[in-house]
């Protein structure tokens, strides 16, 4: 059918029809190629084409553009044996490219990351457990554990999953402890079963679950905001929507932030549906990526849980997208193609004509307003599951009663931690700052340690004995003598990070089992293990950054202490209040998720009168949102107006400055769109690039992208100058 439609669009006079092929590179658009007579392609076919001296992959995008003279047109070299990309995926690529102002090829690159998958799977040998060896080493045990958990695997994948060397697997196989099977191709993912184990839902949960399931059964695009307090059972509720997808024979995509840390989520999924979902995140090995991409292209994956890039998988039959923790800033991709996966998920669902569910306890202001104004369908869950109640939140005024000299925790906070341990429960101390101290200076001369390549202080990581820049990753050993005056032993750590809080709390409770967790510590596997230990109750005190704040369900956690509730409020960006509210209510919401004891959170602050903190303490979320919305509306800020940032950077500051001056001279006049700047970006130098910023502000319906395109049209970046466009910026650094 598809092919017929395509042939009808072909110019009739040619013997060899031409087509346009989009190549996954940052080129201005597709190029024309000829289809050799023996070859059959349709729009969406993945092909290999000559580009300069190379052969590259590309996708047949449509009929020929006709811009290339006939004698210069080269022929497609190969049509790959892989199902063509669906029309809705191609439209998605074009839509995203248009919206974020990236070359379509750069967006297509998000789809084409796994070229190994463009060829049919090769026959392979997989291994499964046979007789366990008499001599069972720890490494061998991990091999058997991995097989028990994930089933038969090829040798390299098995070694990786078990964290052992290839020789361990090889020896076990040769000795007959592993049985080999030859497979003609990929192992299919197991099929989740809608009715495997239904959970008895509360009346409130059931009412929402029924509505979502009905929306899925109906299909058709609509955005649903699943707005329920922490611990309300949002996951259980949207599982019912997934069950409806399975019943309808369609496919479901769940986007999660911090996907690599969510072992618990996978277990819950398996308990409900009888098998784990397929996964997509940066931690997957090459073989897993290839298999997953290919199986999706073949339309054989029913449910996949993924990071934001899973939006660009070659879905054919999407019936539902779920964005869990939709408010999370991690959905914004900041480098390469700059996009917000939450917003693009809504677009993707619209193109699939399927519903999308945004789930959260603290909606983004954008989603809140969309629900309030009826653009999204709002569903509320107001109570925690069972007898569990929301935590009580208390503010501690640090001006009135500061911590003792050299300490960061007030005595009441320490006492609460002690009380939780005594009750055989867990306490969490939260500080959104990695390392030991954010600033290191010399007490003799006052020298402050700064990154050589960024306008940023070096952060001490005492456990690793390093100073590190959190913007570029540059590290140095902690110096013995001051770099500036040479005095020894005079370095002073200023301010706390999680490591320092850990040191302090261990000083109070040396016997307690304390786990410290931040994104830079120990790698994903170690972090996942730490989280599993916390869930299993094998820790008394947890000290952590935001990676501990999101989504986890720690049954024994009853006290949360926030070391510095003011931390996010100071930087004055558009979303400072909103993000602080979201983060702190998330972290407070980790406590008391079981009925046994009510959760309690204590927030240390120097400005407890701040509206964000007052709203947290009183639990008046919607009141806070309404005031924040009123302020945004008055200032015509998002979601009532739109922003875009243009960042110019250059290793040579004069080059950069000259470029932004030229740009400033050519700002097109416009009645509604305002251009602020150029100004040095808030962090004026990162990785030795000097940064300048224009900020554009426009009413919601103004043609912002068209305006920017018109402005930038005459400019070509030269020398070290780079220009990036950020539509709907989230970070203002
Ligand atoms: P949320 O995502 O809203 O924070 P969860 O879905 O994680 O909430 O649910 C919180 C806890 O309550 C989980 O341990 C979950 O298994 C449990 N729970 C929620 N609803 C039910 C239910 N209807 N029956 C049994 N357990 C439930
Ligand atoms: Zn740096």
PDB file of C-alpha atoms in Angstrom, residues 189-434:
ATOM      1  CA  UNK A 189      11.016  -9.876  24.990  1.00  0.00           C
ATOM      2  CA  UNK A 190       8.482 -11.675  27.148  1.00  0.00           C
ATOM      3  CA  UNK A 191       4.939 -10.362  26.786  1.00  0.00           C
ATOM      4  CA  UNK A 192       3.491  -8.627  29.853  1.00  0.00           C
ATOM      5  CA  UNK A 193       0.043  -9.985  30.726  1.00  0.00           C
ATOM      6  CA  UNK A 194      -2.710  -7.460  31.446  1.00  0.00           C
ATOM      7  CA  UNK A 195      -4.431  -9.713  33.962  1.00  0.00           C
ATOM      8  CA  UNK A 196      -1.378 -11.302  35.604  1.00  0.00           C
ATOM      9  CA  UNK A 197      -2.052  -9.922  39.075  1.00  0.00           C
ATOM     10  CA  UNK A 198      -4.585  -7.184  39.424  1.00  0.00           C
ATOM     11  CA  UNK A 199      -4.223  -5.023  42.530  1.00  0.00           C
ATOM     12  CA  UNK A 200      -7.277  -4.103  44.594  1.00  0.00           C
ATOM     13  CA  UNK A 201      -7.520  -0.350  44.200  1.00  0.00           C
ATOM     14  CA  UNK A 202      -9.124   2.099  46.599  1.00  0.00           C
ATOM     15  CA  UNK A 203     -12.295   3.828  45.395  1.00  0.00           C
ATOM     16  CA  UNK A 204     -10.400   6.993  44.604  1.00  0.00           C
ATOM     17  CA  UNK A 205      -7.669   5.080  42.746  1.00  0.00           C
ATOM     18  CA  UNK A 206     -10.197   2.983  40.886  1.00  0.00           C
ATOM     19  CA  UNK A 207     -12.189   5.955  39.651  1.00  0.00           C
ATOM     20  CA  UNK A 208      -9.065   7.445  38.089  1.00  0.00           C
ATOM     21  CA  UNK A 209      -7.760   4.119  36.780  1.00  0.00           C
ATOM     22  CA  UNK A 210     -11.088   3.453  35.057  1.00  0.00           C
ATOM     23  CA  UNK A 211     -11.027   6.832  33.335  1.00  0.00           C
ATOM     24  CA  UNK A 212      -7.467   6.348  32.126  1.00  0.00           C
ATOM     25  CA  UNK A 213      -8.174   2.808  30.929  1.00  0.00           C
ATOM     26  CA  UNK A 214     -11.240   4.065  29.069  1.00  0.00           C
ATOM     27  CA  UNK A 215      -9.158   6.794  27.422  1.00  0.00           C
ATOM     28  CA  UNK A 216      -6.687   4.148  26.290  1.00  0.00           C
ATOM     29  CA  UNK A 217      -9.440   1.880  25.013  1.00  0.00           C
ATOM     30  CA  UNK A 218     -10.930   4.808  23.062  1.00  0.00           C
ATOM     31  CA  UNK A 219      -7.502   5.851  21.769  1.00  0.00           C
ATOM     32  CA  UNK A 220      -7.342   9.307  20.237  1.00  0.00           C
ATOM     33  CA  UNK A 221      -4.993  11.983  21.483  1.00  0.00           C
ATOM     34  CA  UNK A 222      -5.560  13.603  24.862  1.00  0.00           C
ATOM     35  CA  UNK A 223      -3.201  14.681  27.631  1.00  0.00           C
ATOM     36  CA  UNK A 224      -4.010  13.487  31.141  1.00  0.00           C
ATOM     37  CA  UNK A 225      -2.446  14.973  34.231  1.00  0.00           C
ATOM     38  CA  UNK A 226      -2.285  12.360  36.987  1.00  0.00           C
ATOM     39  CA  UNK A 227      -1.839  14.650  39.947  1.00  0.00           C
ATOM     40  CA  UNK A 228      -1.599  12.736  43.193  1.00  0.00           C
ATOM     41  CA  UNK A 229       0.204  13.221  46.476  1.00  0.00           C
ATOM     42  CA  UNK A 230       3.402  11.251  47.123  1.00  0.00           C
ATOM     43  CA  UNK A 231       2.493   7.669  47.986  1.00  0.00           C
ATOM     44  CA  UNK A 232      -1.009   7.940  46.499  1.00  0.00           C
ATOM     45  CA  UNK A 233      -0.417   4.930  44.275  1.00  0.00           C
ATOM     46  CA  UNK A 234      -0.024   6.764  40.966  1.00  0.00           C
ATOM     47  CA  UNK A 235       2.087   3.917  39.637  1.00  0.00           C
ATOM     48  CA  UNK A 236      -0.571   1.337  40.497  1.00  0.00           C
ATOM     49  CA  UNK A 237      -3.144   3.543  38.800  1.00  0.00           C
ATOM     50  CA  UNK A 238      -1.272   4.058  35.545  1.00  0.00           C
ATOM     51  CA  UNK A 239      -0.459   0.361  35.454  1.00  0.00           C
ATOM     52  CA  UNK A 240      -4.185  -0.089  34.754  1.00  0.00           C
ATOM     53  CA  UNK A 241      -3.863   2.190  31.740  1.00  0.00           C
ATOM     54  CA  UNK A 242      -0.988  -0.023  30.569  1.00  0.00           C
ATOM     55  CA  UNK A 243      -3.168  -3.093  31.078  1.00  0.00           C
ATOM     56  CA  UNK A 244      -5.704  -1.471  28.767  1.00  0.00           C
ATOM     57  CA  UNK A 245      -2.989  -0.924  26.145  1.00  0.00           C
ATOM     58  CA  UNK A 246      -2.028  -4.578  26.336  1.00  0.00           C
ATOM     59  CA  UNK A 247      -5.650  -5.618  25.988  1.00  0.00           C
ATOM     60  CA  UNK A 248      -5.951  -3.446  22.891  1.00  0.00           C
ATOM     61  CA  UNK A 249      -2.803  -4.952  21.391  1.00  0.00           C
ATOM     62  CA  UNK A 250      -0.928  -1.657  21.258  1.00  0.00           C
ATOM     63  CA  UNK A 251       2.407  -0.557  22.702  1.00  0.00           C
ATOM     64  CA  UNK A 252       3.185   1.579  25.735  1.00  0.00           C
ATOM     65  CA  UNK A 253       6.174   3.767  26.511  1.00  0.00           C
ATOM     66  CA  UNK A 254       6.957   4.919  30.054  1.00  0.00           C
ATOM     67  CA  UNK A 255       9.498   7.708  30.481  1.00  0.00           C
ATOM     68  CA  UNK A 256      11.184   7.879  33.877  1.00  0.00           C
ATOM     69  CA  UNK A 257      13.887  10.238  35.104  1.00  0.00           C
ATOM     70  CA  UNK A 258      16.884   8.422  36.628  1.00  0.00           C
ATOM     71  CA  UNK A 259      15.767   5.236  34.958  1.00  0.00           C
ATOM     72  CA  UNK A 260      19.003   3.445  35.708  1.00  0.00           C
ATOM     73  CA  UNK A 261      18.316   3.612  39.454  1.00  0.00           C
ATOM     74  CA  UNK A 262      14.806   2.243  39.427  1.00  0.00           C
ATOM     75  CA  UNK A 263      15.191  -1.445  40.190  1.00  0.00           C
ATOM     76  CA  UNK A 264      12.166  -1.247  42.440  1.00  0.00           C
ATOM     77  CA  UNK A 265       9.987   0.002  39.611  1.00  0.00           C
ATOM     78  CA  UNK A 266      10.906  -3.016  37.510  1.00  0.00           C
ATOM     79  CA  UNK A 267      10.008  -5.379  40.343  1.00  0.00           C
ATOM     80  CA  UNK A 268       6.639  -3.727  40.774  1.00  0.00           C
ATOM     81  CA  UNK A 269       6.014  -3.954  37.061  1.00  0.00           C
ATOM     82  CA  UNK A 270       6.917  -7.615  37.068  1.00  0.00           C
ATOM     83  CA  UNK A 271       4.669  -8.292  40.059  1.00  0.00           C
ATOM     84  CA  UNK A 272       1.769  -6.686  38.207  1.00  0.00           C
ATOM     85  CA  UNK A 273       2.360  -8.005  34.667  1.00  0.00           C
ATOM     86  CA  UNK A 274       4.375 -11.176  35.184  1.00  0.00           C
ATOM     87  CA  UNK A 275       7.597 -10.087  33.484  1.00  0.00           C
ATOM     88  CA  UNK A 276       9.855  -7.057  33.416  1.00  0.00           C
ATOM     89  CA  UNK A 277       9.394  -4.395  30.709  1.00  0.00           C
ATOM     90  CA  UNK A 278      11.973  -3.716  28.019  1.00  0.00           C
ATOM     91  CA  UNK A 279      14.461  -1.016  28.981  1.00  0.00           C
ATOM     92  CA  UNK A 280      16.143   1.858  27.218  1.00  0.00           C
ATOM     93  CA  UNK A 281      18.846   3.975  28.845  1.00  0.00           C
ATOM     94  CA  UNK A 282      22.484   4.905  28.446  1.00  0.00           C
ATOM     95  CA  UNK A 283      23.634   2.059  30.696  1.00  0.00           C
ATOM     96  CA  UNK A 284      22.546  -0.657  28.244  1.00  0.00           C
ATOM     97  CA  UNK A 285      25.262  -2.679  26.537  1.00  0.00           C
ATOM     98  CA  UNK A 286      25.643  -2.615  22.746  1.00  0.00           C
ATOM     99  CA  UNK A 287      23.986  -6.025  22.233  1.00  0.00           C
ATOM    100  CA  UNK A 288      20.980  -5.061  24.357  1.00  0.00           C
ATOM    101  CA  UNK A 289      20.588  -1.774  22.500  1.00  0.00           C
ATOM    102  CA  UNK A 290      20.712  -3.486  19.153  1.00  0.00           C
ATOM    103  CA  UNK A 291      18.208  -6.107  20.162  1.00  0.00           C
ATOM    104  CA  UNK A 292      15.822  -3.618  21.747  1.00  0.00           C
ATOM    105  CA  UNK A 293      15.909  -1.228  18.783  1.00  0.00           C
ATOM    106  CA  UNK A 294      15.370  -4.073  16.355  1.00  0.00           C
ATOM    107  CA  UNK A 295      12.526  -5.642  18.320  1.00  0.00           C
ATOM    108  CA  UNK A 296      10.765  -2.284  18.468  1.00  0.00           C
ATOM    109  CA  UNK A 297      11.291  -1.770  14.745  1.00  0.00           C
ATOM    110  CA  UNK A 298       9.681  -5.187  14.257  1.00  0.00           C
ATOM    111  CA  UNK A 299       6.784  -4.060  16.456  1.00  0.00           C
ATOM    112  CA  UNK A 300       7.345  -6.768  19.042  1.00  0.00           C
ATOM    113  CA  UNK A 301       7.874  -4.777  22.248  1.00  0.00           C
ATOM    114  CA  UNK A 302       4.698  -4.225  24.267  1.00  0.00           C
ATOM    115  CA  UNK A 303       5.983  -2.041  27.082  1.00  0.00           C
ATOM    116  CA  UNK A 304       9.263  -0.197  27.361  1.00  0.00           C
ATOM    117  CA  UNK A 305      10.546   1.915  30.220  1.00  0.00           C
ATOM    118  CA  UNK A 306      13.081   4.419  29.063  1.00  0.00           C
ATOM    119  CA  UNK A 307      14.984   7.635  29.347  1.00  0.00           C
ATOM    120  CA  UNK A 308      13.997  10.601  27.194  1.00  0.00           C
ATOM    121  CA  UNK A 309      15.734   9.222  24.086  1.00  0.00           C
ATOM    122  CA  UNK A 310      13.194   6.354  24.024  1.00  0.00           C
ATOM    123  CA  UNK A 311      10.839   8.821  22.308  1.00  0.00           C
ATOM    124  CA  UNK A 312      12.980   8.403  19.204  1.00  0.00           C
ATOM    125  CA  UNK A 313      12.787   4.612  19.029  1.00  0.00           C
ATOM    126  CA  UNK A 314      11.170   3.241  15.850  1.00  0.00           C
ATOM    127  CA  UNK A 315       7.728   2.714  17.381  1.00  0.00           C
ATOM    128  CA  UNK A 316       5.016   1.544  15.016  1.00  0.00           C
ATOM    129  CA  UNK A 317       1.959   1.164  17.142  1.00  0.00           C
ATOM    130  CA  UNK A 318       2.132   3.389  20.198  1.00  0.00           C
ATOM    131  CA  UNK A 319      -1.100   3.342  22.180  1.00  0.00           C
ATOM    132  CA  UNK A 320       0.058   5.242  25.281  1.00  0.00           C
ATOM    133  CA  UNK A 321       2.924   7.331  26.593  1.00  0.00           C
ATOM    134  CA  UNK A 322       3.422   7.902  30.314  1.00  0.00           C
ATOM    135  CA  UNK A 323       5.775  10.554  31.638  1.00  0.00           C
ATOM    136  CA  UNK A 324       6.408   9.818  35.306  1.00  0.00           C
ATOM    137  CA  UNK A 325       7.629  12.702  37.513  1.00  0.00           C
ATOM    138  CA  UNK A 326       6.688  14.998  34.653  1.00  0.00           C
ATOM    139  CA  UNK A 327       7.929  18.088  36.520  1.00  0.00           C
ATOM    140  CA  UNK A 328      11.473  16.712  36.589  1.00  0.00           C
ATOM    141  CA  UNK A 329      14.146  18.930  35.057  1.00  0.00           C
ATOM    142  CA  UNK A 330      16.001  15.826  33.921  1.00  0.00           C
ATOM    143  CA  UNK A 331      13.611  15.567  30.985  1.00  0.00           C
ATOM    144  CA  UNK A 332      15.291  18.572  29.442  1.00  0.00           C
ATOM    145  CA  UNK A 333      18.126  17.486  27.207  1.00  0.00           C
ATOM    146  CA  UNK A 334      20.702  20.248  27.317  1.00  0.00           C
ATOM    147  CA  UNK A 335      23.335  19.251  24.798  1.00  0.00           C
ATOM    148  CA  UNK A 336      23.177  18.342  21.155  1.00  0.00           C
ATOM    149  CA  UNK A 337      19.538  18.626  20.186  1.00  0.00           C
ATOM    150  CA  UNK A 338      18.083  20.708  23.022  1.00  0.00           C
ATOM    151  CA  UNK A 339      14.565  19.489  23.781  1.00  0.00           C
ATOM    152  CA  UNK A 340      12.197  18.804  26.636  1.00  0.00           C
ATOM    153  CA  UNK A 341      11.172  15.154  26.520  1.00  0.00           C
ATOM    154  CA  UNK A 342       8.027  15.870  28.546  1.00  0.00           C
ATOM    155  CA  UNK A 343       6.770  18.307  25.936  1.00  0.00           C
ATOM    156  CA  UNK A 344       7.939  16.183  23.031  1.00  0.00           C
ATOM    157  CA  UNK A 345       6.134  13.176  24.540  1.00  0.00           C
ATOM    158  CA  UNK A 346       2.900  15.120  24.201  1.00  0.00           C
ATOM    159  CA  UNK A 347       3.753  15.861  20.571  1.00  0.00           C
ATOM    160  CA  UNK A 348       4.692  12.241  19.932  1.00  0.00           C
ATOM    161  CA  UNK A 349       1.396  11.051  21.396  1.00  0.00           C
ATOM    162  CA  UNK A 350      -0.511  13.517  19.251  1.00  0.00           C
ATOM    163  CA  UNK A 351       1.182  12.182  16.125  1.00  0.00           C
ATOM    164  CA  UNK A 352       0.334   8.630  17.241  1.00  0.00           C
ATOM    165  CA  UNK A 353      -3.215   9.785  17.997  1.00  0.00           C
ATOM    166  CA  UNK A 354      -2.858   8.176  21.408  1.00  0.00           C
ATOM    167  CA  UNK A 355      -3.321   9.405  24.982  1.00  0.00           C
ATOM    168  CA  UNK A 356      -0.415  10.604  27.113  1.00  0.00           C
ATOM    169  CA  UNK A 357      -0.365  10.588  30.925  1.00  0.00           C
ATOM    170  CA  UNK A 358       1.786  13.048  32.865  1.00  0.00           C
ATOM    171  CA  UNK A 359       2.176  11.772  36.408  1.00  0.00           C
ATOM    172  CA  UNK A 360       3.438  13.798  39.362  1.00  0.00           C
ATOM    173  CA  UNK A 361       2.852  14.887  42.934  1.00  0.00           C
ATOM    174  CA  UNK A 362       4.005  18.415  42.118  1.00  0.00           C
ATOM    175  CA  UNK A 363       3.050  19.372  38.575  1.00  0.00           C
ATOM    176  CA  UNK A 364       5.162  21.724  36.578  1.00  0.00           C
ATOM    177  CA  UNK A 365       3.464  25.087  36.406  1.00  0.00           C
ATOM    178  CA  UNK A 366       2.974  24.558  32.667  1.00  0.00           C
ATOM    179  CA  UNK A 367       1.047  21.348  33.199  1.00  0.00           C
ATOM    180  CA  UNK A 368      -0.870  22.757  36.153  1.00  0.00           C
ATOM    181  CA  UNK A 369      -2.105  25.682  34.075  1.00  0.00           C
ATOM    182  CA  UNK A 370      -2.935  23.424  31.130  1.00  0.00           C
ATOM    183  CA  UNK A 371      -5.037  21.258  33.434  1.00  0.00           C
ATOM    184  CA  UNK A 372      -6.667  24.229  35.136  1.00  0.00           C
ATOM    185  CA  UNK A 373      -7.623  25.710  31.787  1.00  0.00           C
ATOM    186  CA  UNK A 374      -8.981  22.429  30.489  1.00  0.00           C
ATOM    187  CA  UNK A 375      -6.346  21.713  27.858  1.00  0.00           C
ATOM    188  CA  UNK A 376      -5.305  18.673  29.880  1.00  0.00           C
ATOM    189  CA  UNK A 377      -7.681  16.342  31.624  1.00  0.00           C
ATOM    190  CA  UNK A 378      -6.875  16.466  35.337  1.00  0.00           C
ATOM    191  CA  UNK A 379      -7.158  13.469  37.677  1.00  0.00           C
ATOM    192  CA  UNK A 380      -6.481  13.894  41.358  1.00  0.00           C
ATOM    193  CA  UNK A 381      -5.434  11.425  44.009  1.00  0.00           C
ATOM    194  CA  UNK A 382      -5.743  13.220  47.307  1.00  0.00           C
ATOM    195  CA  UNK A 383      -4.817  10.563  49.851  1.00  0.00           C
ATOM    196  CA  UNK A 384      -1.919   8.270  50.460  1.00  0.00           C
ATOM    197  CA  UNK A 385      -2.614   4.612  49.996  1.00  0.00           C
ATOM    198  CA  UNK A 386      -4.099   2.802  52.999  1.00  0.00           C
ATOM    199  CA  UNK A 387      -3.705   4.428  56.362  1.00  0.00           C
ATOM    200  CA  UNK A 388      -0.467   6.263  55.501  1.00  0.00           C
ATOM    201  CA  UNK A 389      -0.673  10.016  55.932  1.00  0.00           C
ATOM    202  CA  UNK A 390       1.302  12.835  54.369  1.00  0.00           C
ATOM    203  CA  UNK A 391       4.324  13.943  56.398  1.00  0.00           C
ATOM    204  CA  UNK A 392       4.192  16.841  58.760  1.00  0.00           C
ATOM    205  CA  UNK A 393       6.657  19.576  57.780  1.00  0.00           C
ATOM    206  CA  UNK A 394       8.337  21.889  60.275  1.00  0.00           C
ATOM    207  CA  UNK A 395      10.553  24.879  59.552  1.00  0.00           C
ATOM    208  CA  UNK A 396      13.616  25.600  61.663  1.00  0.00           C
ATOM    209  CA  UNK A 397      14.677  29.253  61.778  1.00  0.00           C
ATOM    210  CA  UNK A 398      18.462  29.127  61.594  1.00  0.00           C
ATOM    211  CA  UNK A 399      18.747  32.830  62.475  1.00  0.00           C
ATOM    212  CA  UNK A 400      17.161  32.259  65.854  1.00  0.00           C
ATOM    213  CA  UNK A 401      19.032  29.111  66.775  1.00  0.00           C
ATOM    214  CA  UNK A 402      22.042  28.378  64.564  1.00  0.00           C
ATOM    215  CA  UNK A 403      23.899  25.077  64.749  1.00  0.00           C
ATOM    216  CA  UNK A 404      26.912  24.936  67.084  1.00  0.00           C
ATOM    217  CA  UNK A 405      30.236  26.326  65.799  1.00  0.00           C
ATOM    218  CA  UNK A 406      31.619  24.171  62.976  1.00  0.00           C
ATOM    219  CA  UNK A 407      28.420  22.160  62.631  1.00  0.00           C
ATOM    220  CA  UNK A 408      25.618  22.333  60.037  1.00  0.00           C
ATOM    221  CA  UNK A 409      22.799  20.525  61.787  1.00  0.00           C
ATOM    222  CA  UNK A 410      20.729  22.068  64.576  1.00  0.00           C
ATOM    223  CA  UNK A 411      20.407  19.969  67.739  1.00  0.00           C
ATOM    224  CA  UNK A 412      16.670  19.264  67.116  1.00  0.00           C
ATOM    225  CA  UNK A 413      17.570  17.761  63.750  1.00  0.00           C
ATOM    226  CA  UNK A 414      20.225  15.519  65.253  1.00  0.00           C
ATOM    227  CA  UNK A 415      17.734  14.502  67.959  1.00  0.00           C
ATOM    228  CA  UNK A 416      15.141  13.529  65.327  1.00  0.00           C
ATOM    229  CA  UNK A 417      17.700  11.366  63.538  1.00  0.00           C
ATOM    230  CA  UNK A 418      18.505   9.672  66.841  1.00  0.00           C
ATOM    231  CA  UNK A 419      14.827   9.134  67.601  1.00  0.00           C
ATOM    232  CA  UNK A 420      14.213   7.523  64.207  1.00  0.00           C
ATOM    233  CA  UNK A 421      17.112   5.130  64.746  1.00  0.00           C
ATOM    234  CA  UNK A 422      15.778   4.285  68.196  1.00  0.00           C
ATOM    235  CA  UNK A 423      12.385   3.421  66.694  1.00  0.00           C
ATOM    236  CA  UNK A 424      14.247   1.139  64.295  1.00  0.00           C
ATOM    237  CA  UNK A 425      13.272   3.406  61.397  1.00  0.00           C
ATOM    238  CA  UNK A 426      15.341   5.373  58.915  1.00  0.00           C
ATOM    239  CA  UNK A 427      16.337   9.028  58.729  1.00  0.00           C
ATOM    240  CA  UNK A 428      17.310  10.847  55.547  1.00  0.00           C
ATOM    241  CA  UNK A 429      19.431  13.998  55.511  1.00  0.00           C
ATOM    242  CA  UNK A 430      19.063  15.835  52.230  1.00  0.00           C
ATOM    243  CA  UNK A 431      21.452  18.385  50.782  1.00  0.00           C
ATOM    244  CA  UNK A 432      21.518  19.045  47.092  1.00  0.00           C
ATOM    245  CA  UNK A 433      25.247  19.541  46.910  1.00  0.00           C
ATOM    246  CA  UNK A 434      27.818  16.931  45.986  1.00  0.00           C
TER     247      UNK A 434
END
